[in-house]
Amino acid sequence: MANIVMSVVSSVGKYLVEPIIPEIQYFFCVDKVIKDLEKEKKELTSERDNLLNRIERAKERTEIIEKSVEKWLNDVQNILEEVEDLEIKMNIDSSCFHGWCPTWRRYLLLKQMVEKTKAMGEFKDKSNIQPFSHLAPLPGIQYESSKNFTYFESTKMAYNQLLEALQDDCIFMIGVYGMGGSGKTTLVKEVGKNVEGLKLFDTVLLITVSQTPNIKDIQGKIADMLTLKLEEESVVGRAQRLWLKLKEKKQVLIIVDDIWEEFELKDIGIFLDNDYKGRWKVLVTTRRQEICDLMDCQKRIHLSLLSEDESWTLFRKCANIDDGFSRSLDDVPQKLCLECKGLPIALVAMGSSLKGKSNDEWKLALHSLRHSEEIDDHMEESMRAALNCLKLSYDYLKNKETKLLFLLCSIFPDDYEILIEDLSRYAFGLGLGRRLPLELARSHIKASINKLLYSSLLIQIEEHKDEEYVKMHDMIRDVALWIAKRSRDHKILVNLEKPLSILVEDYSIRDYFALSSWYCEDQISFQLDAPNLEFFLLNNVTQSSLNLSHGMFEGIQGLKVLSLETYDQLSLTFPQSTQFLTNLRTLHLHGWSLGDISFIASLTRLEVLDLRRCRLIELPNEIGKLKRLKLLDLSSSYIQEPYNEAIGKCSQLEELYVPEYNRDYLSQGVVDIIALQKLQRFVIHTTSFKNNSNINVKSKRILELLDFNISNLGTSKKNLLQIAEIIFLRCLHGGCKNIIPDMIGVVGGMNDLYSFHLDNCEEIECIFDTTSNFDNVDSNALIPRLVELELLELENLKELCRGPPMQVLHFFEKLEKLFIWRCQQLHNIFPDECNLQNLKILIIQNYGRDYNYCTANEVLFSVPVAQSLQQLEELTIQGCDKLKHIVASERKQGSNSSIEIVPTERNSHFVMPNLKKVCISFCSKLEYVFPICYAEGLAQLQHVEIVMASKLKYVFGECDHEDHSSNHYENKIILPHLEVLTLINLQNLVRIGVVNHLVNRSSQRVVLTVVRCPKLTLWMR
């Protein structure tokens, strides 16, 4: 019996003691538990920071982050904050008896640490989240619609008919027909924008067909609008893929613009079978009513011409005149208006051309129009009149160069978006502005293009941010080709639909001035016989290389501009006859894989060599023999062989474009290149800079240098650093500890610099140092135009300015943008009394490999500095874990300010009156964003985003000014323009402000996002 009892007791003891043993071990493994926790915390923080970097890059690519990624980030931030609290409690506990006495509290802390260590490991293992992001959908029809749409009775009637048809479930094919230039495209774009806004359709697609439809191109545009990547090669395969994508949509409106003949929608992927006729609607526009019949349109809507009254209203608007002006000229303007026969495009062109003209010019215009040559006896009267009006607009250009540019625009197909820079380089080759430096010649050409735009003979394409494009209305293009055909010196032939060999047989091209071919062919096996040909453009979109006959160029020795384009770096070898092109001034080769191009040495008059998107074995040394070469463009090109000093020998170069694709190639000869004496416009990249996504690409002088030893520069000769407008320096070395005076002393002045970017320059300790040898220097003359300063990972940067205040502070006065990223030793960013009167954007970001970057002290701005921020629009602070207050407390600030700030009404509190956007994140000690007395002055505030600020109690905290207690604000904060309020992971946030209500008086609703703010009591109205 005793044995049985002992056995039971032994078993019970085993089960009681065994679970306790590993937990007792916590007390004997304290160091290991803490080290494991710190290790996992550091690794998880690194994973979190890597994810944040990926998010930034994804947003730059206009991608939307998946919800699972955001959840992971939120969960990780929560556990990191919990770990931080544990560490604080453990430190407090360890201070009792130096942590020698085990306690129940200590046991619990250690147990929680072990649990958190395990949890952090699990989060770390789940950090590779897929899918991570997806492309944001394109704005579609919203981008296409006109801002200046005018409703006349005729358009209003057509608009209402269209809207009614689109809401009729029995109608799925609608046709709009009317004369060219009557406003069909503008109308359907406006309808598309409005029905999308009314949510009648969840997808609205707009495609342009034109006279010679390119099916693959149309399919590509549809795919772009649907954010779909087409990988199929065949037209049929791509059509089927588009159909599968469209099937996913519920209600789709497809606008098919400018159809000239029967068009099979299924060829592009639109299958209108019975299953989809109720969900999909197709709206087509055409000049011919019979096309509506051929396309089986159930509803046909005619867009009539404008009435006399409507025409006169539009004409007056475009010519900027009134009835009184017309009466004073015996109604000549009104008679001119009648000659336009109610056609909107003719009215706009005529009115715009005569705007601001003298009385005599108005009378002469009417006489010229009434006695003009008839365009075509077989054409309708209204069309003849309209084309005559457009021709008169051309006649009134007067300047020969502007007229030539107008005709030149007609060599491109219908609806082609023409890059103005390409047009300018073609014009250079044809001699426009020849006696001027290229920069002045470009301005001269741009002025002519502006005249065409003002005359409504060209259309500005506004959606391109980076570069400027124009296009021609198809009817105006018809007029341009008609004029060119009858011209003695500027005949133009455009080939769209037959092999070039057949075209040459069918037409005598001897008298033609310009020839462009857009037909896909891989071989030209004949000689061109056109002694008057000055411009030849061949656009090749085949999938195979282009073979040129040996004698191809022998019969066109007067050629001045040669443009050969493709898209896939296909092989191109030039024949021996290329050496006969001694009059060539512009050689434009885009997208080719080029073999030996040493033949360019024979092109002795060459001024523009444009090799964008090409692949070259090497840039031949012979290029240095081209004594007239002014422009060399290697953008997006790749050069296989090492640098051979070829570019440095081009002593006459005025413009050079070499992007980051060739940074290894260029870095070997950068000193030679930046010493080219005549360069006035350049984009030179020898590095892929981290933050260059916001570069102003329209700037004409951009210089990016990697691992550059500045001591190699001699001050005796001119260099590009002296005249650059935007400079990126990465891993700069050579003994410069500051920009002023060290770098300025070596470079010899940087008077044109307005945007300066420094990255990983470990020798830099401060930006502006005026501590010595500065008594006789006018500091205002140093870098006088600098408005943007970006500082990235400058590990030894301790301060922006060093030296006597009055010599230092003026550097801040002109700044408009300041961006600081991971400068770990930089603490006191702004001197107490600097004036930031022009600063518009301030961004301080410190996330990265290590979380504990400490940019900024407990306070970012002193009160005087905050008062100077009258132009600030955007404030972003991220990862400043010491920051407690954005603006110093007035009690602590005192009255030490010696610089007079321009006063504003109640200037202590009306700070940042133009502030629109505030983003605060990862600032663990921040107590509030602004004192509540500042809210009154933040009337323009639109966007507020606060994320992961664990001690934040209020967005607008207590005001310590004696005249402005919280009671002064009548229990409410008024932000009249607030649109977005985002509050995420703010564990201690109680209210928006110390008062009860946030008031928004805008008619627009506020987009409110609140995540993991457990204590928040949100009052908003």
PDB file of C-alpha atoms in Angstrom, residues 347-510:
ATOM      1  CA  LEU A 347     -14.797  78.844 -86.604  1.00  0.00           C
ATOM      2  CA  VAL A 348     -12.156  78.170 -83.941  1.00  0.00           C
ATOM      3  CA  ALA A 349      -9.265  78.281 -86.424  1.00  0.00           C
ATOM      4  CA  MET A 350     -10.491  81.421 -88.165  1.00  0.00           C
ATOM      5  CA  GLY A 351     -11.336  83.278 -84.963  1.00  0.00           C
ATOM      6  CA  SER A 352      -8.053  82.347 -83.269  1.00  0.00           C
ATOM      7  CA  SER A 353      -6.021  83.377 -86.322  1.00  0.00           C
ATOM      8  CA  LEU A 354      -7.572  86.849 -86.437  1.00  0.00           C
ATOM      9  CA  LYS A 355      -7.505  87.548 -82.698  1.00  0.00           C
ATOM     10  CA  GLY A 356      -5.764  90.831 -82.069  1.00  0.00           C
ATOM     11  CA  LYS A 357      -5.386  91.683 -85.800  1.00  0.00           C
ATOM     12  CA  SER A 358      -5.823  95.182 -87.211  1.00  0.00           C
ATOM     13  CA  ASN A 359      -8.977  96.375 -88.981  1.00  0.00           C
ATOM     14  CA  ASP A 360      -7.235  96.189 -92.366  1.00  0.00           C
ATOM     15  CA  GLU A 361      -6.239  92.559 -91.738  1.00  0.00           C
ATOM     16  CA  TRP A 362      -9.836  91.652 -90.967  1.00  0.00           C
ATOM     17  CA  LYS A 363     -11.008  93.224 -94.246  1.00  0.00           C
ATOM     18  CA  LEU A 364      -8.216  91.545 -96.221  1.00  0.00           C
ATOM     19  CA  ALA A 365      -9.144  88.171 -94.698  1.00  0.00           C
ATOM     20  CA  LEU A 366     -12.723  88.475 -95.941  1.00  0.00           C
ATOM     21  CA  HIS A 367     -11.535  89.452 -99.419  1.00  0.00           C
ATOM     22  CA  SER A 368      -9.037  86.548 -99.538  1.00  0.00           C
ATOM     23  CA  LEU A 369     -11.617  84.044 -98.409  1.00  0.00           C
ATOM     24  CA  ARG A 370     -14.204  85.118-100.977  1.00  0.00           C
ATOM     25  CA  HIS A 371     -11.642  84.951-103.799  1.00  0.00           C
ATOM     26  CA  SER A 372      -9.735  81.842-102.732  1.00  0.00           C
ATOM     27  CA  GLU A 373      -9.010  78.894-105.025  1.00  0.00           C
ATOM     28  CA  GLU A 374     -11.644  76.185-104.763  1.00  0.00           C
ATOM     29  CA  ILE A 375     -10.263  73.086-103.069  1.00  0.00           C
ATOM     30  CA  ASP A 376     -12.348  70.462-104.868  1.00  0.00           C
ATOM     31  CA  ASP A 377     -15.219  71.002-107.285  1.00  0.00           C
ATOM     32  CA  HIS A 378     -16.783  67.674-106.264  1.00  0.00           C
ATOM     33  CA  MET A 379     -16.852  68.478-102.560  1.00  0.00           C
ATOM     34  CA  GLU A 380     -19.914  69.581-100.618  1.00  0.00           C
ATOM     35  CA  GLU A 381     -20.264  73.351-100.394  1.00  0.00           C
ATOM     36  CA  SER A 382     -20.032  73.427 -96.602  1.00  0.00           C
ATOM     37  CA  MET A 383     -16.873  71.308 -96.672  1.00  0.00           C
ATOM     38  CA  ARG A 384     -15.261  73.457 -99.357  1.00  0.00           C
ATOM     39  CA  ALA A 385     -16.021  76.576 -97.357  1.00  0.00           C
ATOM     40  CA  ALA A 386     -14.611  75.054 -94.187  1.00  0.00           C
ATOM     41  CA  LEU A 387     -11.386  73.960 -95.857  1.00  0.00           C
ATOM     42  CA  ASN A 388     -10.987  77.384 -97.440  1.00  0.00           C
ATOM     43  CA  CYS A 389     -11.338  78.913 -93.974  1.00  0.00           C
ATOM     44  CA  LEU A 390      -8.618  76.626 -92.641  1.00  0.00           C
ATOM     45  CA  LYS A 391      -6.359  77.468 -95.579  1.00  0.00           C
ATOM     46  CA  LEU A 392      -6.841  81.139 -94.828  1.00  0.00           C
ATOM     47  CA  SER A 393      -5.626  80.498 -91.270  1.00  0.00           C
ATOM     48  CA  TYR A 394      -2.503  78.975 -92.816  1.00  0.00           C
ATOM     49  CA  ASP A 395      -2.059  81.965 -95.138  1.00  0.00           C
ATOM     50  CA  TYR A 396      -2.209  84.299 -92.152  1.00  0.00           C
ATOM     51  CA  LEU A 397       0.778  82.636 -90.510  1.00  0.00           C
ATOM     52  CA  LYS A 398       2.951  84.804 -92.809  1.00  0.00           C
ATOM     53  CA  ASN A 399       6.251  83.559 -91.321  1.00  0.00           C
ATOM     54  CA  LYS A 400       7.790  81.010 -93.722  1.00  0.00           C
ATOM     55  CA  GLU A 401       9.318  78.907 -90.969  1.00  0.00           C
ATOM     56  CA  THR A 402       5.985  78.624 -89.140  1.00  0.00           C
ATOM     57  CA  LYS A 403       4.305  77.561 -92.373  1.00  0.00           C
ATOM     58  CA  LEU A 404       6.979  74.923 -92.979  1.00  0.00           C
ATOM     59  CA  LEU A 405       6.508  73.530 -89.444  1.00  0.00           C
ATOM     60  CA  PHE A 406       2.765  73.336 -90.079  1.00  0.00           C
ATOM     61  CA  LEU A 407       3.308  71.323 -93.265  1.00  0.00           C
ATOM     62  CA  LEU A 408       5.913  69.163 -91.524  1.00  0.00           C
ATOM     63  CA  CYS A 409       3.326  68.057 -88.947  1.00  0.00           C
ATOM     64  CA  SER A 410       1.281  66.448 -91.738  1.00  0.00           C
ATOM     65  CA  ILE A 411       3.955  63.768 -92.402  1.00  0.00           C
ATOM     66  CA  PHE A 412       2.637  61.882 -89.344  1.00  0.00           C
ATOM     67  CA  PRO A 413      -0.510  59.696 -89.412  1.00  0.00           C
ATOM     68  CA  ASP A 414      -3.917  60.817 -88.132  1.00  0.00           C
ATOM     69  CA  ASP A 415      -4.062  61.376 -84.356  1.00  0.00           C
ATOM     70  CA  TYR A 416      -0.291  60.878 -84.042  1.00  0.00           C
ATOM     71  CA  GLU A 417       1.172  62.499 -80.943  1.00  0.00           C
ATOM     72  CA  ILE A 418       4.184  64.483 -82.133  1.00  0.00           C
ATOM     73  CA  LEU A 419       7.033  65.052 -79.690  1.00  0.00           C
ATOM     74  CA  ILE A 420       7.971  68.723 -79.945  1.00  0.00           C
ATOM     75  CA  GLU A 421      11.649  67.925 -79.359  1.00  0.00           C
ATOM     76  CA  ASP A 422      11.633  65.559 -82.375  1.00  0.00           C
ATOM     77  CA  LEU A 423       9.961  68.244 -84.457  1.00  0.00           C
ATOM     78  CA  SER A 424      12.612  70.742 -83.338  1.00  0.00           C
ATOM     79  CA  ARG A 425      15.488  68.432 -84.281  1.00  0.00           C
ATOM     80  CA  TYR A 426      13.963  67.831 -87.713  1.00  0.00           C
ATOM     81  CA  ALA A 427      13.630  71.593 -88.088  1.00  0.00           C
ATOM     82  CA  PHE A 428      17.295  72.077 -87.147  1.00  0.00           C
ATOM     83  CA  GLY A 429      18.240  69.760 -90.008  1.00  0.00           C
ATOM     84  CA  LEU A 430      16.063  71.671 -92.475  1.00  0.00           C
ATOM     85  CA  GLY A 431      17.856  74.882 -91.565  1.00  0.00           C
ATOM     86  CA  LEU A 432      15.342  76.590 -89.276  1.00  0.00           C
ATOM     87  CA  GLY A 433      17.306  78.839 -86.944  1.00  0.00           C
ATOM     88  CA  ARG A 434      20.585  77.720 -88.524  1.00  0.00           C
ATOM     89  CA  ARG A 435      22.609  80.803 -87.677  1.00  0.00           C
ATOM     90  CA  LEU A 436      21.634  80.616 -84.022  1.00  0.00           C
ATOM     91  CA  PRO A 437      23.010  78.463 -81.211  1.00  0.00           C
ATOM     92  CA  LEU A 438      20.783  75.417 -80.727  1.00  0.00           C
ATOM     93  CA  GLU A 439      19.190  76.737 -77.555  1.00  0.00           C
ATOM     94  CA  LEU A 440      18.084  79.951 -79.278  1.00  0.00           C
ATOM     95  CA  ALA A 441      17.051  78.033 -82.394  1.00  0.00           C
ATOM     96  CA  ARG A 442      14.870  75.769 -80.226  1.00  0.00           C
ATOM     97  CA  SER A 443      13.203  78.832 -78.678  1.00  0.00           C
ATOM     98  CA  HIS A 444      12.674  80.220 -82.170  1.00  0.00           C
ATOM     99  CA  ILE A 445      10.996  76.971 -83.285  1.00  0.00           C
ATOM    100  CA  LYS A 446       8.939  76.748 -80.094  1.00  0.00           C
ATOM    101  CA  ALA A 447       7.660  80.271 -80.770  1.00  0.00           C
ATOM    102  CA  SER A 448       6.471  79.099 -84.193  1.00  0.00           C
ATOM    103  CA  ILE A 449       4.768  76.069 -82.669  1.00  0.00           C
ATOM    104  CA  ASN A 450       3.035  78.366 -80.190  1.00  0.00           C
ATOM    105  CA  LYS A 451       1.700  80.401 -83.117  1.00  0.00           C
ATOM    106  CA  LEU A 452       0.219  77.231 -84.575  1.00  0.00           C
ATOM    107  CA  LEU A 453      -1.330  76.398 -81.204  1.00  0.00           C
ATOM    108  CA  TYR A 454      -2.731  79.914 -80.791  1.00  0.00           C
ATOM    109  CA  SER A 455      -4.198  79.647 -84.297  1.00  0.00           C
ATOM    110  CA  SER A 456      -5.820  76.304 -83.368  1.00  0.00           C
ATOM    111  CA  LEU A 457      -3.913  74.605 -86.188  1.00  0.00           C
ATOM    112  CA  LEU A 458      -2.255  72.305 -83.656  1.00  0.00           C
ATOM    113  CA  ILE A 459      -3.619  70.735 -80.471  1.00  0.00           C
ATOM    114  CA  GLN A 460      -1.632  70.629 -77.234  1.00  0.00           C
ATOM    115  CA  ILE A 461      -1.508  67.171 -75.598  1.00  0.00           C
ATOM    116  CA  GLU A 462      -1.694  67.911 -71.889  1.00  0.00           C
ATOM    117  CA  GLU A 463      -1.503  64.465 -70.281  1.00  0.00           C
ATOM    118  CA  HIS A 464       2.235  64.042 -70.846  1.00  0.00           C
ATOM    119  CA  LYS A 465       4.013  65.374 -67.768  1.00  0.00           C
ATOM    120  CA  ASP A 466       7.601  64.852 -68.791  1.00  0.00           C
ATOM    121  CA  GLU A 467       7.666  66.038 -72.388  1.00  0.00           C
ATOM    122  CA  GLU A 468       5.623  68.249 -74.671  1.00  0.00           C
ATOM    123  CA  TYR A 469       3.506  66.782 -77.451  1.00  0.00           C
ATOM    124  CA  VAL A 470       1.155  68.208 -80.054  1.00  0.00           C
ATOM    125  CA  LYS A 471      -1.112  66.687 -82.670  1.00  0.00           C
ATOM    126  CA  MET A 472      -3.126  67.744 -85.703  1.00  0.00           C
ATOM    127  CA  HIS A 473      -6.853  67.388 -86.130  1.00  0.00           C
ATOM    128  CA  ASP A 474      -7.427  65.026 -89.062  1.00  0.00           C
ATOM    129  CA  MET A 475      -9.284  67.672 -91.039  1.00  0.00           C
ATOM    130  CA  ILE A 476      -6.507  70.240 -90.557  1.00  0.00           C
ATOM    131  CA  ARG A 477      -4.011  67.554 -91.607  1.00  0.00           C
ATOM    132  CA  ASP A 478      -6.018  67.055 -94.811  1.00  0.00           C
ATOM    133  CA  VAL A 479      -5.727  70.775 -95.511  1.00  0.00           C
ATOM    134  CA  ALA A 480      -1.965  70.702 -94.810  1.00  0.00           C
ATOM    135  CA  LEU A 481      -1.441  67.819 -97.249  1.00  0.00           C
ATOM    136  CA  TRP A 482      -3.614  69.573 -99.839  1.00  0.00           C
ATOM    137  CA  ILE A 483      -1.493  72.730 -99.494  1.00  0.00           C
ATOM    138  CA  ALA A 484       1.753  70.737 -99.679  1.00  0.00           C
ATOM    139  CA  LYS A 485       0.551  68.861-102.772  1.00  0.00           C
ATOM    140  CA  ARG A 486       0.071  72.159-104.627  1.00  0.00           C
ATOM    141  CA  SER A 487       3.295  73.672-103.305  1.00  0.00           C
ATOM    142  CA  ARG A 488       6.251  74.067-105.659  1.00  0.00           C
ATOM    143  CA  ASP A 489       8.997  73.533-103.054  1.00  0.00           C
ATOM    144  CA  HIS A 490       7.366  71.531-100.248  1.00  0.00           C
ATOM    145  CA  LYS A 491       5.496  68.591-101.755  1.00  0.00           C
ATOM    146  CA  ILE A 492       4.884  65.921 -99.113  1.00  0.00           C
ATOM    147  CA  LEU A 493       4.042  62.256 -99.649  1.00  0.00           C
ATOM    148  CA  VAL A 494       2.809  60.131 -96.733  1.00  0.00           C
ATOM    149  CA  ASN A 495       2.690  56.368 -97.190  1.00  0.00           C
ATOM    150  CA  LEU A 496       0.498  54.435 -94.777  1.00  0.00           C
ATOM    151  CA  GLU A 497      -0.743  51.311 -96.531  1.00  0.00           C
ATOM    152  CA  LYS A 498       1.502  49.963 -99.280  1.00  0.00           C
ATOM    153  CA  PRO A 499       5.136  48.848 -99.645  1.00  0.00           C
ATOM    154  CA  LEU A 500       7.527  51.681-100.388  1.00  0.00           C
ATOM    155  CA  SER A 501       8.588  50.014-103.642  1.00  0.00           C
ATOM    156  CA  ILE A 502       5.020  50.142-105.004  1.00  0.00           C
ATOM    157  CA  LEU A 503       4.651  53.735-103.853  1.00  0.00           C
ATOM    158  CA  VAL A 504       7.806  54.728-105.730  1.00  0.00           C
ATOM    159  CA  GLU A 505       6.502  52.991-108.855  1.00  0.00           C
ATOM    160  CA  ASP A 506       3.044  54.596-108.593  1.00  0.00           C
ATOM    161  CA  TYR A 507       4.292  58.119-107.932  1.00  0.00           C
ATOM    162  CA  SER A 508       7.091  60.136-109.398  1.00  0.00           C
ATOM    163  CA  ILE A 509       8.867  61.202-106.215  1.00  0.00           C
ATOM    164  CA  ARG A 510      11.539  63.287-107.982  1.00  0.00           C
TER     165      ARG A 510
END
